[in-house]
XYZ file of C-alpha atoms in Angstrom:
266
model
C -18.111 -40.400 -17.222
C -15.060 -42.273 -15.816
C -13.799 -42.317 -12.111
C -11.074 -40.357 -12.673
C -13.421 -37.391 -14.258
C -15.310 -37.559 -11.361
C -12.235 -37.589 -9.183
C -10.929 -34.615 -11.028
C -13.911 -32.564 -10.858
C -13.636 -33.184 -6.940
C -10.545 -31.459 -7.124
C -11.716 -28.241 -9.110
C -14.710 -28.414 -6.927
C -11.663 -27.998 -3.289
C -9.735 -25.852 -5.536
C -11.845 -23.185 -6.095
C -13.373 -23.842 -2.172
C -9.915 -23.099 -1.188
C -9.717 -19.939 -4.037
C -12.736 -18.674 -2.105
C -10.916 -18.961 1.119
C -8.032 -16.743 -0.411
C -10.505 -14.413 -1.766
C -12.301 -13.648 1.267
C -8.919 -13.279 2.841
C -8.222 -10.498 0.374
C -11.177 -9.045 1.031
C -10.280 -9.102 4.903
C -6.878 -8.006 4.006
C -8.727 -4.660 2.183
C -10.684 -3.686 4.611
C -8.223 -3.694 7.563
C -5.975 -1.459 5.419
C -9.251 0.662 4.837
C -10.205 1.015 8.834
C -6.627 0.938 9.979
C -5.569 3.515 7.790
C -6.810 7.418 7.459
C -7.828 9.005 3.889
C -4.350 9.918 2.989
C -2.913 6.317 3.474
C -5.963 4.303 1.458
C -4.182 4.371 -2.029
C -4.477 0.743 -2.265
C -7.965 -0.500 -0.523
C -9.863 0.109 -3.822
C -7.361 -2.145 -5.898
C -6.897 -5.027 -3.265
C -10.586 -5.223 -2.370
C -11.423 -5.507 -6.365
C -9.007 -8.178 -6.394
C -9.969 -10.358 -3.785
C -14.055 -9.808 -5.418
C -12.497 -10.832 -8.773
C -10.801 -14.132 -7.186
C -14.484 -14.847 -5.208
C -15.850 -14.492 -8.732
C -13.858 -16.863 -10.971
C -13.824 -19.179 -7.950
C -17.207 -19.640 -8.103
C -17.155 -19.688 -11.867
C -14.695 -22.563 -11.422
C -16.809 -24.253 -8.167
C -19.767 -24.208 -10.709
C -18.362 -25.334 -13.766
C -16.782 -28.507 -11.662
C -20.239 -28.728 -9.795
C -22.216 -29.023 -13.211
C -19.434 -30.457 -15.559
C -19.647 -27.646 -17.517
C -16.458 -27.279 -20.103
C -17.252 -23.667 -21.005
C -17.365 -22.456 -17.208
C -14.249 -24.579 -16.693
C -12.401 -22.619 -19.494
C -13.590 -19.430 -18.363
C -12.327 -20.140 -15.248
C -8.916 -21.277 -16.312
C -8.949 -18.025 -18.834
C -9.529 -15.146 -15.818
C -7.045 -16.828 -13.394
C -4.823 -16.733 -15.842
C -5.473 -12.634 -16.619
C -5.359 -12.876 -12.440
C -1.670 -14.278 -12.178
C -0.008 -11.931 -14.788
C -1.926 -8.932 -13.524
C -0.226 -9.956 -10.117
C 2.633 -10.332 -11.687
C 3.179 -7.515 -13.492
C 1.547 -5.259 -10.793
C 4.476 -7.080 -8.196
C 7.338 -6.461 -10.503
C 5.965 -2.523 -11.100
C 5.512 -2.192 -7.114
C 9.041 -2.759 -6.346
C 10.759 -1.284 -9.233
C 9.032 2.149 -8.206
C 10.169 1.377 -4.551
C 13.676 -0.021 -5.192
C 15.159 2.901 -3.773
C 15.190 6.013 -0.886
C 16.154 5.033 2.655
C 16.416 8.102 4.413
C 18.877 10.165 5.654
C 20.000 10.066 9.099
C 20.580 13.667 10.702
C 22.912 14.495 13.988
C 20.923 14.137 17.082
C 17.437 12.131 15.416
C 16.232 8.933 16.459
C 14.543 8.923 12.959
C 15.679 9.578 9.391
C 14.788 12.349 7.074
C 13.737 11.952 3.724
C 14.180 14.248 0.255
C 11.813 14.192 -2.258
C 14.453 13.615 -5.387
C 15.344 10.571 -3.957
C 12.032 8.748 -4.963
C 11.111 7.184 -8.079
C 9.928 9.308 -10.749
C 6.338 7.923 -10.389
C 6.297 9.075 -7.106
C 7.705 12.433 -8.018
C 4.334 12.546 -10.835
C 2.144 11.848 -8.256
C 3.279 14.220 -5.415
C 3.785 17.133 -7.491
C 0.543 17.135 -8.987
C -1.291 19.958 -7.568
C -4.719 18.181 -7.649
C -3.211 15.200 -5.719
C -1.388 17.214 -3.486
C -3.914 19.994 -2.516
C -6.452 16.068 -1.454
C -3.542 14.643 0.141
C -2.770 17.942 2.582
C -6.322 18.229 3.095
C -6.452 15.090 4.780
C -3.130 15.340 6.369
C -4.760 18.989 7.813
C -7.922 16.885 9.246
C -5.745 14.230 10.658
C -4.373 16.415 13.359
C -1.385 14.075 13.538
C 0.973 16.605 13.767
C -1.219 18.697 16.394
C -1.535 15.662 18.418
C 2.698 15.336 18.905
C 2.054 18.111 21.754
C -0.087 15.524 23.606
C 2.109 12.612 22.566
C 5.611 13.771 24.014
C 4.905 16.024 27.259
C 8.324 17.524 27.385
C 10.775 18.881 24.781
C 13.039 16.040 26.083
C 10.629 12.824 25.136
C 10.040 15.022 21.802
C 13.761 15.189 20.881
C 14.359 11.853 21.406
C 11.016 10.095 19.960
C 11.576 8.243 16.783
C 8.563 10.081 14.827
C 7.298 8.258 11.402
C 7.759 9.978 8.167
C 4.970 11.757 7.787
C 5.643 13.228 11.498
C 9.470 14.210 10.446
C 8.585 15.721 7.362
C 5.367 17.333 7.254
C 5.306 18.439 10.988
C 8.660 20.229 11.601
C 11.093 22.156 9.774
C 13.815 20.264 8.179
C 16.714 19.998 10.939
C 18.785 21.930 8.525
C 17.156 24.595 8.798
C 18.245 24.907 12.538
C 15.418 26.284 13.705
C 15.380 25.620 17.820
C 11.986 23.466 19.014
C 10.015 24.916 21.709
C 7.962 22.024 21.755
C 6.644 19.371 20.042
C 4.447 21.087 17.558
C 5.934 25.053 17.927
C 9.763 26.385 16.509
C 11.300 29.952 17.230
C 11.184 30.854 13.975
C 12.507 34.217 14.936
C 16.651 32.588 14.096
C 17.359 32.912 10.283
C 17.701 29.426 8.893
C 21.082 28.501 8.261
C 19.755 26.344 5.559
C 18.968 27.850 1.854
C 16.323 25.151 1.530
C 12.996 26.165 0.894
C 11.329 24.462 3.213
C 12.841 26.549 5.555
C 10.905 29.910 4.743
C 7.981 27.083 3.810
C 7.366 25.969 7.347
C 4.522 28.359 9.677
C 3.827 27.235 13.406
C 0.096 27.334 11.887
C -2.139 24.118 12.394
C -3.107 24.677 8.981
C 0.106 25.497 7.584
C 3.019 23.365 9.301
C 5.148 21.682 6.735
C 2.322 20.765 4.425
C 3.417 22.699 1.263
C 7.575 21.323 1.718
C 9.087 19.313 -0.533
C 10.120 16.782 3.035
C 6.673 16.317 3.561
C 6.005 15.545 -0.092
C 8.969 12.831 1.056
C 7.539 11.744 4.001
C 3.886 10.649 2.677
C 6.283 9.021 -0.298
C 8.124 6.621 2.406
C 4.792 6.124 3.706
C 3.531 5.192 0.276
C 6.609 2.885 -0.202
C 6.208 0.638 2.582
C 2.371 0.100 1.741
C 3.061 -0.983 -1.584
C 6.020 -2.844 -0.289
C 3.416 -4.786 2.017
C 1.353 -5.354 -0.456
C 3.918 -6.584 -2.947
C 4.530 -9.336 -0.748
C 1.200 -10.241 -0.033
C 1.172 -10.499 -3.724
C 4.046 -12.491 -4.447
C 2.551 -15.363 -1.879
C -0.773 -14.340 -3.805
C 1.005 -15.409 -7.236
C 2.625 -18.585 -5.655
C -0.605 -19.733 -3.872
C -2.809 -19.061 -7.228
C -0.076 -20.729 -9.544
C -0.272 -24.267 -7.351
C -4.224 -23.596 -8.019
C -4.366 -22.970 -11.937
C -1.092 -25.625 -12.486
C -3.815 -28.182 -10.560
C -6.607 -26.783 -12.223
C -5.016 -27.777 -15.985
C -4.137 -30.895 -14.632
C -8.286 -31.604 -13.518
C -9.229 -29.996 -16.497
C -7.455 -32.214 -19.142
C -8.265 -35.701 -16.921
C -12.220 -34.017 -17.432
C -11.538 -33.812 -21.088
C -9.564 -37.031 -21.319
C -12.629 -38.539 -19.372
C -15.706 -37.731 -21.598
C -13.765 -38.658 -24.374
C -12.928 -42.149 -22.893
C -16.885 -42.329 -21.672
């Protein structure tokens, strides 16, 4: 075996050191979402963590094949990072077509914008309207007592009015501002004034722990904003994913034909 094989084969052998590297950061990437995240917002852990164990896999597949000089292992290597890069890619280009849209709706008097479910993407609309889904996702929006804890959060009716809440606060924890009910505090309305809105959402809304704004359509909205930005996040972390591996398996090629070209020269 020439010099430059063996030279080559050093560079699989870093590649797939450094592919381990990304893996593992992957992996560190998936958990964080998983701990920093409740129930309801874990949509993604499962799929990022499988990726990164996939990349740690053909990485070693690759470290070994280079280690040994092994042309099959080298081929299956090339072959799953290959199935790696257009899953990425086709995952990426899905992720922000479904998101390419809904900003919100700023209302008289809000820090924060409002959101309405028909604005989404009609993957999102699927998903949220499944009663199956939906009856998991309010369960776990119940149990995270994020809207019982906005009492605690803003003292006064004054901090509450002007507190810029998230999403999921403005849509599943109030009534829609439309509906003009007046806020006592932060987590009880006089629902005693009609709404002046026809929305259902209106009649939808109960002061109840249980109950809030769990069953509207804007809270339905607000966990799809929520949803948005995480896949936006991730999105990006995959398109420097994609660039990152593409350098790798473009190298990779390169090694693997001045291995081939090297036996046959030996």
């Amino acid at each position: 075996m020439g010099a430059g094989s063996g030279t080559s084969n050093f560079v699989i052998r870093w590649i797939n050191f450094f592919t381990m590297l990304i893996a593992i950061a992957v992996i560190i990437f998936g958990v964080w979402m998983s701990t920093h995240h409740d129930s309801c917002r874990r949509s993604l852990t499962l799929p990022v963590l499988g990726l990164g164990a996939f990349i740690f896999l053909i990485s070693i597949i690759g470290f070994l094949g280079a280690l040994k000089n092994n042309s099959i292992l080298l081929w299956i290597y090339l072959i799953m990072l290959c199935i790696i890069l257009v899953a990425i890619l086709v995952f990426t280009v899905l992720a922000f077509i479904i998101t390419d849209n809904a900003s919100g709706h700023n209302a008289p008097g809000l820090r924060y914008k409002e959101y309405q479910l028909q604005d989404y993407s009609s993957w999102f609309l699927k998903q949220l309207n499944n009663t199956q889904n939906w009856k998991r996702l309010k369960s776990c929006l119940v149990k995270s007592e994020d809207c019982n804890n906005l009492s605690k959060k803003y003292k006064t009716l004054k901090q509450y009015k002007s507190a810029k809440l998230t999403p999921i606060e403005a849509g599943c924890c109030r009534p829609p501002s439309g509906c003009g009910y007046p806020a006592v505090n932060a987590s009880y309305f006089d629902l005693s004034f009609h709404p002046v809105s026809s929305n259902k959402d209106c009649k939808l809304y109960k002061n109840s722990r249980a109950i809030k704004c769990y069953n509207c359509d804007s809270c339905k909205a607000g966990v799809a904003q929520y949803m948005k930005t995480e896949w936006r996040v991730v999105a990006i972390f995959n398109v420097i994913l994609f660039v990152v591996l593409s350098m790798i398996y473009f190298v990779g090629c390169c090694a693997r034909r001045n291995v081939a070209g090297g036996r046959s020269i030996a």
